[in-house]
mmCIF file of C-alpha atoms in Angstrom:
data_model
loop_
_atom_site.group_PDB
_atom_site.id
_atom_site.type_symbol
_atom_site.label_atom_id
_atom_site.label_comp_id
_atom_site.label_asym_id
_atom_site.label_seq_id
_atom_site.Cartn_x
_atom_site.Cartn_y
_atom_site.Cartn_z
ATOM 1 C CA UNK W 1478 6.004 -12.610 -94.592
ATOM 2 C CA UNK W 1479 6.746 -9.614 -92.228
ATOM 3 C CA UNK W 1480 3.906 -7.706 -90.612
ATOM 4 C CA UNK W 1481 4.802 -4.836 -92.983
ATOM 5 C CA UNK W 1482 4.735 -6.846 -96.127
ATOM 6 C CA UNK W 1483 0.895 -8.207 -95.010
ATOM 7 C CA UNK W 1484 0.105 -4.697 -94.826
ATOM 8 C CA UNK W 1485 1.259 -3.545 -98.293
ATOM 9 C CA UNK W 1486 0.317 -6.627 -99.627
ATOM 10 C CA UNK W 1487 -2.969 -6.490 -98.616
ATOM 11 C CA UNK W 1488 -2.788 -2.746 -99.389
ATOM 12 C CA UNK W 1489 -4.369 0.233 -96.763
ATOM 13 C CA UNK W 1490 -7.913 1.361 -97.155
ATOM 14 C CA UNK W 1491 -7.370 5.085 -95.955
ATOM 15 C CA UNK W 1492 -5.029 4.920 -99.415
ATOM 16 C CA UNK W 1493 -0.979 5.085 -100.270
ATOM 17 C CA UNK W 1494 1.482 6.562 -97.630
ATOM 18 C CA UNK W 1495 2.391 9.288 -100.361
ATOM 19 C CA UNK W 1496 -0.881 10.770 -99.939
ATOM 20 C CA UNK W 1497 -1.122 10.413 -96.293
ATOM 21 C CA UNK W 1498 -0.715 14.466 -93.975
ATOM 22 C CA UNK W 1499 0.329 13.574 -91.018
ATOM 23 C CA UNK W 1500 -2.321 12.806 -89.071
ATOM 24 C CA UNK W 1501 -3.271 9.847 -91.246
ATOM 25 C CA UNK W 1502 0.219 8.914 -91.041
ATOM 26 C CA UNK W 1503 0.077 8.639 -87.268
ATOM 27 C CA UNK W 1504 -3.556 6.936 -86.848
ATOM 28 C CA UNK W 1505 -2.378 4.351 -89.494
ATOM 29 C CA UNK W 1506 0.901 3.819 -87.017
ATOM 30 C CA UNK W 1507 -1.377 3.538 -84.121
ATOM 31 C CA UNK W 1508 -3.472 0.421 -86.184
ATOM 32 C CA UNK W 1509 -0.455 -1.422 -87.062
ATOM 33 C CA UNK W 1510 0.714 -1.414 -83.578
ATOM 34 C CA UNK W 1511 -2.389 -2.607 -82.478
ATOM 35 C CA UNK W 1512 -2.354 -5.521 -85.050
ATOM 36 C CA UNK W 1513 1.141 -5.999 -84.066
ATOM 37 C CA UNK W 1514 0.057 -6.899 -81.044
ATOM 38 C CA UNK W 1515 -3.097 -8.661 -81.463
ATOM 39 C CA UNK W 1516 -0.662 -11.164 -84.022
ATOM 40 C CA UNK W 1517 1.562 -11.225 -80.761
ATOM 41 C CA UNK W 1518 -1.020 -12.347 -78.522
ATOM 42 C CA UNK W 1519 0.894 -9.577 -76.152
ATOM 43 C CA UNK W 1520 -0.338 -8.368 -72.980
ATOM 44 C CA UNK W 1521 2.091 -5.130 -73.514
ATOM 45 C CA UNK W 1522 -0.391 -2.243 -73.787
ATOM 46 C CA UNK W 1523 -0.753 -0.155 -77.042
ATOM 47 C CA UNK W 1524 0.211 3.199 -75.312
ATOM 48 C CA UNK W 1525 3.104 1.357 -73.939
ATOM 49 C CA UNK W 1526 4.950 1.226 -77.156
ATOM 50 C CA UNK W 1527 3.672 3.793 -78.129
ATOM 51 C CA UNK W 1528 5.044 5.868 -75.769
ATOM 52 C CA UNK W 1529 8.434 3.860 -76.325
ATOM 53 C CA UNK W 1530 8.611 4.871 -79.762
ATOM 54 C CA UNK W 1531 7.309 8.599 -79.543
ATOM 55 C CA UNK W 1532 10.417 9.068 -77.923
ATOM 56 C CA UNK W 1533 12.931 7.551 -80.672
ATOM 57 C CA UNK W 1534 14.982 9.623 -82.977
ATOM 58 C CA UNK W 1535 13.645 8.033 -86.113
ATOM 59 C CA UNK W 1536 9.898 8.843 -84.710
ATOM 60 C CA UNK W 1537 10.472 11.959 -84.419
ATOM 61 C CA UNK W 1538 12.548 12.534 -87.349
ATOM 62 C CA UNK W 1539 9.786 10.911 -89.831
ATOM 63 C CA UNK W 1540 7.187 13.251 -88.176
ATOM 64 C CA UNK W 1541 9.356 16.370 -88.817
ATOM 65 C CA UNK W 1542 9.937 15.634 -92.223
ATOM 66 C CA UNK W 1543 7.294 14.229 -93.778
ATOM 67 C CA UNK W 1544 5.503 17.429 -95.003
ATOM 68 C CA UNK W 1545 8.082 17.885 -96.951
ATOM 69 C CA UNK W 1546 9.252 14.723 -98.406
ATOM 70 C CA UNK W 1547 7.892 13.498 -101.817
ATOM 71 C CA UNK W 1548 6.102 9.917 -102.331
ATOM 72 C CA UNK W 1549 9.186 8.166 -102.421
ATOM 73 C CA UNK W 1550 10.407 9.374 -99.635
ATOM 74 C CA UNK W 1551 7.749 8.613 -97.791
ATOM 75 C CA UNK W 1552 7.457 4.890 -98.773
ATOM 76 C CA UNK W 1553 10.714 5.138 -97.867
ATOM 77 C CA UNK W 1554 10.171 6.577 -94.425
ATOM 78 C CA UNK W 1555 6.894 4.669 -93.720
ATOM 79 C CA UNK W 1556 8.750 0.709 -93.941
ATOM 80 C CA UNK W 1557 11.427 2.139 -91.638
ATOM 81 C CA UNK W 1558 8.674 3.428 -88.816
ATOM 82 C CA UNK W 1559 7.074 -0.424 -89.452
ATOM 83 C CA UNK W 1560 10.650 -1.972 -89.191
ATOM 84 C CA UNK W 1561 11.309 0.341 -85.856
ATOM 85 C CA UNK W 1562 7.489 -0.685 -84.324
ATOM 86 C CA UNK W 1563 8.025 -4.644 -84.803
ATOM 87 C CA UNK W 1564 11.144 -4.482 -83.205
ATOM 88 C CA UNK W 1565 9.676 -1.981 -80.278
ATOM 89 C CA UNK W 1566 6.724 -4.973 -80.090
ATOM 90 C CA UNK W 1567 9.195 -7.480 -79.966
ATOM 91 C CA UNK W 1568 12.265 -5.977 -77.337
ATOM 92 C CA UNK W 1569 10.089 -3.575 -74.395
ATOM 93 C CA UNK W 1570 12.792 -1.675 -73.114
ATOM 94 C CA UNK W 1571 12.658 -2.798 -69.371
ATOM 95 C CA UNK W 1572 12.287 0.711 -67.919
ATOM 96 C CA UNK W 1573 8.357 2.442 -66.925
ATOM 97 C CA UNK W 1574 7.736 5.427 -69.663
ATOM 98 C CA UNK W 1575 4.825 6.868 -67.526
ATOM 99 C CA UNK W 1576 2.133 5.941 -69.836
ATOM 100 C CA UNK W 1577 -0.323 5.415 -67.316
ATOM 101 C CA UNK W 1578 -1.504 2.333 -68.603
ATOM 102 C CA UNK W 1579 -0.877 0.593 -65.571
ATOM 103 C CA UNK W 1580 -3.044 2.433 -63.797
ATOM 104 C CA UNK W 1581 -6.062 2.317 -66.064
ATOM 105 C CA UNK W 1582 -6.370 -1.252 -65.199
ATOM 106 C CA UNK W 1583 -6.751 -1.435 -61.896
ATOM 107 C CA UNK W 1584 -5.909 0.474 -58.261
ATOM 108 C CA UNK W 1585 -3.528 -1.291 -55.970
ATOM 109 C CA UNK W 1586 -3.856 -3.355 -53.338
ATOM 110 C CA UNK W 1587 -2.048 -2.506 -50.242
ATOM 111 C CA UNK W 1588 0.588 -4.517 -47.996
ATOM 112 C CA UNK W 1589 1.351 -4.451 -44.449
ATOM 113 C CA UNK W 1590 4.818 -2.027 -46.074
ATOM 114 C CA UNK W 1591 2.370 0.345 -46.954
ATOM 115 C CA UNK W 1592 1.026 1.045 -43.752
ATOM 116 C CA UNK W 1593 3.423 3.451 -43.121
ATOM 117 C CA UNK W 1594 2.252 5.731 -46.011
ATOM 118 C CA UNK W 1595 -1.044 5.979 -44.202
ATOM 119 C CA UNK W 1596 -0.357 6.693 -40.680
ATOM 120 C CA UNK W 1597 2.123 9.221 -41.761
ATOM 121 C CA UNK W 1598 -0.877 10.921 -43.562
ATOM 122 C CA UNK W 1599 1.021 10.438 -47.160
ATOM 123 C CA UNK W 1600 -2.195 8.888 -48.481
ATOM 124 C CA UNK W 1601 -5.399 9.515 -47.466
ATOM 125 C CA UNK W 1602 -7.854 7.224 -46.003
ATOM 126 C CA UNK W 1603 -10.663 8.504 -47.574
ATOM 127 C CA UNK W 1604 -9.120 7.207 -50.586
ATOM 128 C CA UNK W 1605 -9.556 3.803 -49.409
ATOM 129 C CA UNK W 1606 -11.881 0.887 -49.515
ATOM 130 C CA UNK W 1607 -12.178 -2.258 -48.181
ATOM 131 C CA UNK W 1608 -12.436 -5.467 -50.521
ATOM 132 C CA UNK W 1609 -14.256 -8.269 -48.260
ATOM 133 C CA UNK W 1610 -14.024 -11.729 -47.872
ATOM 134 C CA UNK W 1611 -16.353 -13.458 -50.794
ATOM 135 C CA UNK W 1612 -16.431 -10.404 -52.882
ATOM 136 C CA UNK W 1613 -15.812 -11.093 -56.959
ATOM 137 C CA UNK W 1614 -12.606 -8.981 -58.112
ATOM 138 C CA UNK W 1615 -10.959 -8.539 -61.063
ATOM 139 C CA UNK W 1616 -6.860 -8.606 -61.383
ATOM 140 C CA UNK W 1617 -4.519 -6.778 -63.582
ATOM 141 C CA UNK W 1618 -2.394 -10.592 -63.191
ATOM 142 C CA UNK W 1619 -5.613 -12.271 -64.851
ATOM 143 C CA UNK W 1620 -8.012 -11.305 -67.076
ATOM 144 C CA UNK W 1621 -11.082 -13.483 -65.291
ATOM 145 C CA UNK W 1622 -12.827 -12.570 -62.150
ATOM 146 C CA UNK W 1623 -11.957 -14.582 -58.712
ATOM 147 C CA UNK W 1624 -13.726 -14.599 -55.455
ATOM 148 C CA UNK W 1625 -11.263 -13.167 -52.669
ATOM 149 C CA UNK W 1626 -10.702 -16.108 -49.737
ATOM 150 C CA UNK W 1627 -9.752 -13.148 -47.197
ATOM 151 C CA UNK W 1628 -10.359 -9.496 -47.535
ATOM 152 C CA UNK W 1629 -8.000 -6.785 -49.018
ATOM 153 C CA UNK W 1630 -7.304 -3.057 -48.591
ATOM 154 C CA UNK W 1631 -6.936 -1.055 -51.978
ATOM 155 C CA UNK W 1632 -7.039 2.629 -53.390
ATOM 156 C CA UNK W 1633 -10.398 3.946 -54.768
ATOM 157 C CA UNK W 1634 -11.033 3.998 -58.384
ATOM 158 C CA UNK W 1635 -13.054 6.640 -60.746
ATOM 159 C CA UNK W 1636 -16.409 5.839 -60.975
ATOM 160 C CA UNK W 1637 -17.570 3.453 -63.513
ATOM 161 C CA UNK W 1638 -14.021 2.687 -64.289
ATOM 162 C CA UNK W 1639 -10.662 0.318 -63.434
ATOM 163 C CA UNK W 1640 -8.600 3.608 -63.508
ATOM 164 C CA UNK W 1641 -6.820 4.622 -60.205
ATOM 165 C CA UNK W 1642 -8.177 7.728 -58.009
ATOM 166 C CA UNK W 1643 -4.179 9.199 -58.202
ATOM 167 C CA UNK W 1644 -3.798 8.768 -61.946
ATOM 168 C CA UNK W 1645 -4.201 12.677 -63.365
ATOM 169 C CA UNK W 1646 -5.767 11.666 -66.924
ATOM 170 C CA UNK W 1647 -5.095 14.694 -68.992
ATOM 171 C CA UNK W 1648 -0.610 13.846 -67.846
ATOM 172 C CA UNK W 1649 -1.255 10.238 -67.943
ATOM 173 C CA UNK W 1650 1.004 11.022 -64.271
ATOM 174 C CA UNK W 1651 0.144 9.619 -60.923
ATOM 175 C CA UNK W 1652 0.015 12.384 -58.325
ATOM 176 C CA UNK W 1653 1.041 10.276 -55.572
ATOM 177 C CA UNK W 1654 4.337 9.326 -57.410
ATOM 178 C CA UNK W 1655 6.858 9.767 -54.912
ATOM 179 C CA UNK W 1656 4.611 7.644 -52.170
ATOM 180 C CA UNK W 1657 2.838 5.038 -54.453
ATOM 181 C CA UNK W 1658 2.790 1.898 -52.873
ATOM 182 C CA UNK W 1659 4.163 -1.159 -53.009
ATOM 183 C CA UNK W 1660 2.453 -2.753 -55.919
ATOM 184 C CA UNK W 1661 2.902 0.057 -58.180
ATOM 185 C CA UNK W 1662 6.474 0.061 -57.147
ATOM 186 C CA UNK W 1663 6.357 -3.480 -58.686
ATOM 187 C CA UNK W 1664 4.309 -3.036 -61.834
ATOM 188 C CA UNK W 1665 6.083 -3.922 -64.790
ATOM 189 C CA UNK W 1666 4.107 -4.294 -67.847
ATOM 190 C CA UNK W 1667 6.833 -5.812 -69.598
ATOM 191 C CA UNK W 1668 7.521 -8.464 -67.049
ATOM 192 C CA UNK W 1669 5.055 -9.412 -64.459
ATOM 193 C CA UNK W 1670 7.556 -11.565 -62.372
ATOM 194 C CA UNK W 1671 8.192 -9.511 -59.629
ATOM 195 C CA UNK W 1672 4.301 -7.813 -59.370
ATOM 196 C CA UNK W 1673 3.677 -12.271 -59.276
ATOM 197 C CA UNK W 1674 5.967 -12.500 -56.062
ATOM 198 C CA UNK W 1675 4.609 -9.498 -54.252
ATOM 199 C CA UNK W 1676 1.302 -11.397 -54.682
ATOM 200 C CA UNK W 1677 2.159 -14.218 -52.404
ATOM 201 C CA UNK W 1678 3.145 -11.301 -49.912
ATOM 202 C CA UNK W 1679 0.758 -10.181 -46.671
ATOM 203 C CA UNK W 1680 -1.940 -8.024 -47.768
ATOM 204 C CA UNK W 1681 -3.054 -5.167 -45.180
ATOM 205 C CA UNK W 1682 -6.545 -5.843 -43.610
ATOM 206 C CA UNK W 1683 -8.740 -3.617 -41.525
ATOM 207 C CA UNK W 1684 -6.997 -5.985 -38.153
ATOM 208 C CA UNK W 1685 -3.665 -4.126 -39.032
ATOM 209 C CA UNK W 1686 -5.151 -0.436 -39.661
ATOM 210 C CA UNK W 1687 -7.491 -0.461 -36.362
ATOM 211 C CA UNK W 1688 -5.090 -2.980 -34.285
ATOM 212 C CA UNK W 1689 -5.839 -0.571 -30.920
ATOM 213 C CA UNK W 1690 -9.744 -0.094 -31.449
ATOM 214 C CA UNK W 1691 -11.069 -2.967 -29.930
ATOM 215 C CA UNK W 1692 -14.290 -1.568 -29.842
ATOM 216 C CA UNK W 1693 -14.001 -0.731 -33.956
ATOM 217 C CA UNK W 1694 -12.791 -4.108 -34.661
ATOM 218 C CA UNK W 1695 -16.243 -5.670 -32.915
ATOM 219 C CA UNK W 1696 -18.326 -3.066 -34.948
ATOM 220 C CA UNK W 1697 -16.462 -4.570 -38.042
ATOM 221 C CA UNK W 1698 -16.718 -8.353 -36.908
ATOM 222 C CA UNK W 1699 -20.811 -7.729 -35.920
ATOM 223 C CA UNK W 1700 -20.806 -6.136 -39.461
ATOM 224 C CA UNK W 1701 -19.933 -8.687 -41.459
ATOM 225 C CA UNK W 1702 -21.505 -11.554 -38.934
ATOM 226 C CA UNK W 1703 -24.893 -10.043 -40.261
ATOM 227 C CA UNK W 1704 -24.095 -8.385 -43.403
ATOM 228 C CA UNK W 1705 -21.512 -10.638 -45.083
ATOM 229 C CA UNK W 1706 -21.337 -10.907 -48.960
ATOM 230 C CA UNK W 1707 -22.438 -14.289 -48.384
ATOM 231 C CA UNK W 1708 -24.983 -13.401 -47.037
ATOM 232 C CA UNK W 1709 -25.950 -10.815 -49.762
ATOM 233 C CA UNK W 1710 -25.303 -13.450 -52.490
ATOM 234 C CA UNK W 1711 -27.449 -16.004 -50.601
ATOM 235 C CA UNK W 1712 -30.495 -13.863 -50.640
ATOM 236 C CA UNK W 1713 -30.346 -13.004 -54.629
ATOM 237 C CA UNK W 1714 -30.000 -16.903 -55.040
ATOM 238 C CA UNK W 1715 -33.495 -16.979 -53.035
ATOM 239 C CA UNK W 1716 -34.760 -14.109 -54.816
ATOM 240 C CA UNK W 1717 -34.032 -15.939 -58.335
ATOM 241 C CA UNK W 1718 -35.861 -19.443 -56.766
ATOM 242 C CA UNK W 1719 -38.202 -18.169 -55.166
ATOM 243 C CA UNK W 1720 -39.526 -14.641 -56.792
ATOM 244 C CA UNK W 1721 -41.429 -12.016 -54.757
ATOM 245 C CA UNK W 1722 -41.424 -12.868 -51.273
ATOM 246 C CA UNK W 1723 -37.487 -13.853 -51.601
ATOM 247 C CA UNK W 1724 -37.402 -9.979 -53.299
ATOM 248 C CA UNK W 1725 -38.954 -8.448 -49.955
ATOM 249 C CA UNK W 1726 -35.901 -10.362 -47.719
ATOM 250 C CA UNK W 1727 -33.657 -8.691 -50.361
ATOM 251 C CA UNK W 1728 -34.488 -5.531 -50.034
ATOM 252 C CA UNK W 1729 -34.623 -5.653 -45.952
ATOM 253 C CA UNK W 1730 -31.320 -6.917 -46.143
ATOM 254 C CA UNK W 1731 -30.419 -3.923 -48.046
ATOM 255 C CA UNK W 1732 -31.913 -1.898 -46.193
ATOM 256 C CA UNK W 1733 -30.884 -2.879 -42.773
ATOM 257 C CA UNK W 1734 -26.940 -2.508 -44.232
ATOM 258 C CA UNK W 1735 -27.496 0.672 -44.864
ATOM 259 C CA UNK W 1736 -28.891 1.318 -41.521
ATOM 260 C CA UNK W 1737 -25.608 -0.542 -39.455
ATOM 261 C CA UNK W 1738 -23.495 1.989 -41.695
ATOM 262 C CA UNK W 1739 -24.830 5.254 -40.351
ATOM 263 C CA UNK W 1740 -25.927 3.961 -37.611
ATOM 264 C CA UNK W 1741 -22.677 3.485 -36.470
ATOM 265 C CA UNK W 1742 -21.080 6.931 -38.561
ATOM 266 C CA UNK W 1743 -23.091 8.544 -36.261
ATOM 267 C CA UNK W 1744 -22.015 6.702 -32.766
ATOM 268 C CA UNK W 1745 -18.467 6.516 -33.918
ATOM 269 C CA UNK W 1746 -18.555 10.218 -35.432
ATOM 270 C CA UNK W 1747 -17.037 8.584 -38.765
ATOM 271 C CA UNK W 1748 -16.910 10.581 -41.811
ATOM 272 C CA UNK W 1749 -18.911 9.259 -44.609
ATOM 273 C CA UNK W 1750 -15.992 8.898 -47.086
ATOM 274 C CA UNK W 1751 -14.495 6.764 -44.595
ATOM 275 C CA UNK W 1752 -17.619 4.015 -44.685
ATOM 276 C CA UNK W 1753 -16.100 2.130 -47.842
ATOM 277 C CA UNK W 1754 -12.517 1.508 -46.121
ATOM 278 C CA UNK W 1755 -14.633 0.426 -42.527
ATOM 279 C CA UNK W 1756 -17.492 -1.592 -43.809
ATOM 280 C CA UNK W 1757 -16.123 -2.296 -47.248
ATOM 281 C CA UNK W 1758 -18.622 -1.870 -50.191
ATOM 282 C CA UNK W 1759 -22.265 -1.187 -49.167
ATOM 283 C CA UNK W 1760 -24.897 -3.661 -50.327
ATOM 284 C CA UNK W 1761 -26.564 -0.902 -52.616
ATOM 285 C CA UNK W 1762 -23.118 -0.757 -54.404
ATOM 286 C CA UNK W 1763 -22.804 -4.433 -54.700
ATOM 287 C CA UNK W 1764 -25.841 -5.637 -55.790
ATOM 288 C CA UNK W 1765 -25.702 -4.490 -59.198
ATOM 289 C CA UNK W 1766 -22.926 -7.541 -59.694
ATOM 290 C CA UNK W 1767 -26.245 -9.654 -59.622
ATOM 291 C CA UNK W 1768 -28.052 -7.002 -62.310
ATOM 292 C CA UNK W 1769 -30.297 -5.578 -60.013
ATOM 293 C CA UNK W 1770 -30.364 -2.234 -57.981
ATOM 294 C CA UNK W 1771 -32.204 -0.357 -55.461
ATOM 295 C CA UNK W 1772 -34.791 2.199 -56.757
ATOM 296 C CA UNK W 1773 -35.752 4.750 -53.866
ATOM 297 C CA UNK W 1774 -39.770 5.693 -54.028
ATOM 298 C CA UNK W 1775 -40.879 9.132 -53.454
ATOM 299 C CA UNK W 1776 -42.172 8.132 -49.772
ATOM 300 C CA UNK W 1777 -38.612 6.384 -49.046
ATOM 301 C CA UNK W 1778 -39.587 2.965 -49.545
ATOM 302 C CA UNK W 1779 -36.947 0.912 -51.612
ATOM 303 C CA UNK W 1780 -37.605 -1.462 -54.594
ATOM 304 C CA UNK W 1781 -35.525 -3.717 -56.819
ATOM 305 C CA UNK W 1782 -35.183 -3.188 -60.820
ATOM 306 C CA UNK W 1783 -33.183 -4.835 -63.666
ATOM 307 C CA UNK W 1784 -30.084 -2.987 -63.181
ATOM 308 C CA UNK W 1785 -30.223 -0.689 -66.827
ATOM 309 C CA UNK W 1786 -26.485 -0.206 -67.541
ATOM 310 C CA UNK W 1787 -26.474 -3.572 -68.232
#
């Protein structure tokens, strides 16, 4: 039994196509496709296909019409759109449609090729940060999280989110296009062969961007001699074994991070925004990974709480 047939046979709770405007038409589209894929075990996203089909003839001809066609006609018309949708699940055209989707799952890392897109000013480095060495990352390759053995270079993401800095949301457009880099040039949702072989590929590191600041580079090797993630995970450890005095270490530690990063903003004249891509994530940012974060008291002193947004 097609997917189609399941769905008639096990009839549609919103009611019969021939009663459907067509707004109910198109949300009860939008569910098959996303059983379609869940029966596929596919990692093609929804708005993928979507955005595949939205741009067929038959799409838009059943849209046009269907005001106007009677209940037959529109039994008719609704078997053909399920008929055009498997086969769209089935055979991804291998082109990109510019349905962002991509982008919603992750920024990219950057290569040593890209490094040319940032001296040349094409992106900006306040848009950067740095990944470091230890650090717990996701990948839109793999669905689990993986400590990084060495320490990557990536675009900024919107707060609270996987979705890329350049992605415009309302266009579903990136507004770097023209100078993405290299692993978006690679992305293919519907074949992850080529995004697999980049992966194996030099990433940039903080070494290549600041190759001719010796002095930066020793600020960056003292920082993460003394403030490693390591380090940072090390102390939560003692803070779980060992309770309130381990807390106290914590929260120096945390403390005295955020005190090498402007510190040395201020001796190096570095612009705040710039922090993340020199010193990688702060402390205060990571330690929520652990469920905890840093409360600030009225007189300035710092405590740790159950992280609440999770």
């Amino acid at each position: 039994m097609s997917s189609s047939e399941h769905g008639n046979a096990q009839g549609n709770p919103v009611g019969y196509p021939a009663d459907w405007d067509t707004r109910a038409l198109r949300r009860n589209w939008l569910d098959h496709l996303q059983d379609l894929i869940e029966e596929q075990e596919a990692s093609i996203p929804l708005k993928r296909i979507e955005y595949q089909l939205e741009q067929s003839t038959v799409y838009h001809d059943i849209m046009q019409r269907w005001p106007k066609m009677d209940g037959s006609q529109r039994l008719k018309a609704w078997k053909l759109l399920l008929e055009y949708s498997e086969q769209a699940a089935r055979d991804i055209l291998p082109t990109c449609v510019q349905c962002g989707e991509c982008c919603r799952r992750g920024s990219p890392t950057l290569h040593i090729e890209d490094l040319e897109l940032l001296k040349e000013g094409r992106i900006s480095w306040d848009q950067l940060v740095t990944l470091r060495q230890g650090e717990p990352v996701r990948s839109p390759l793999q669905p689990k999280i993986f400590f990084l053995l060495d320490e990557r270079i990536k675009l900024r993401e919107k707060p609270e989110t996987q979705e890329c800095v350049f992605l415009e949301s309302s266009t579903d457009r990136c507004s770097i296009y023209t100078d993405r880099p290299l692993q978006c040039r690679a992305q293919a949702c519907w074949d992850g062969s080529a995004a697999k072989q980049l992966a194996e590929q030099a990433y940039l590191t903080r070494r290549d961007l600041f190759a001719h600041v010796e002095l930066l580079l020793d600020v960056i090797a003292k920082h993460h001699e003394r403030c490693s993630f390591a380090k940072l995970q090390e102390a939560v450890k003692r803070v779980e074994q060992d309770g309130e005095n381990a807390a106290h270490k914590l929260v120096e530690l945390l403390a005295y991070e955020d005190h090498f990063r402007n510190f040395f903003s201020e001796q190096f004249n570095i612009p705040r925004d710039n922090l993340d891509l020199i010193f990688g994530r702060s402390f205060a940012e990571l330690v929520p990974i652990f469920g905890l974060q840093v409360q600030v008291e009225a007189d300035g002193r710092r405590r740790l709480v159950p992280d609440r947004a999770r």
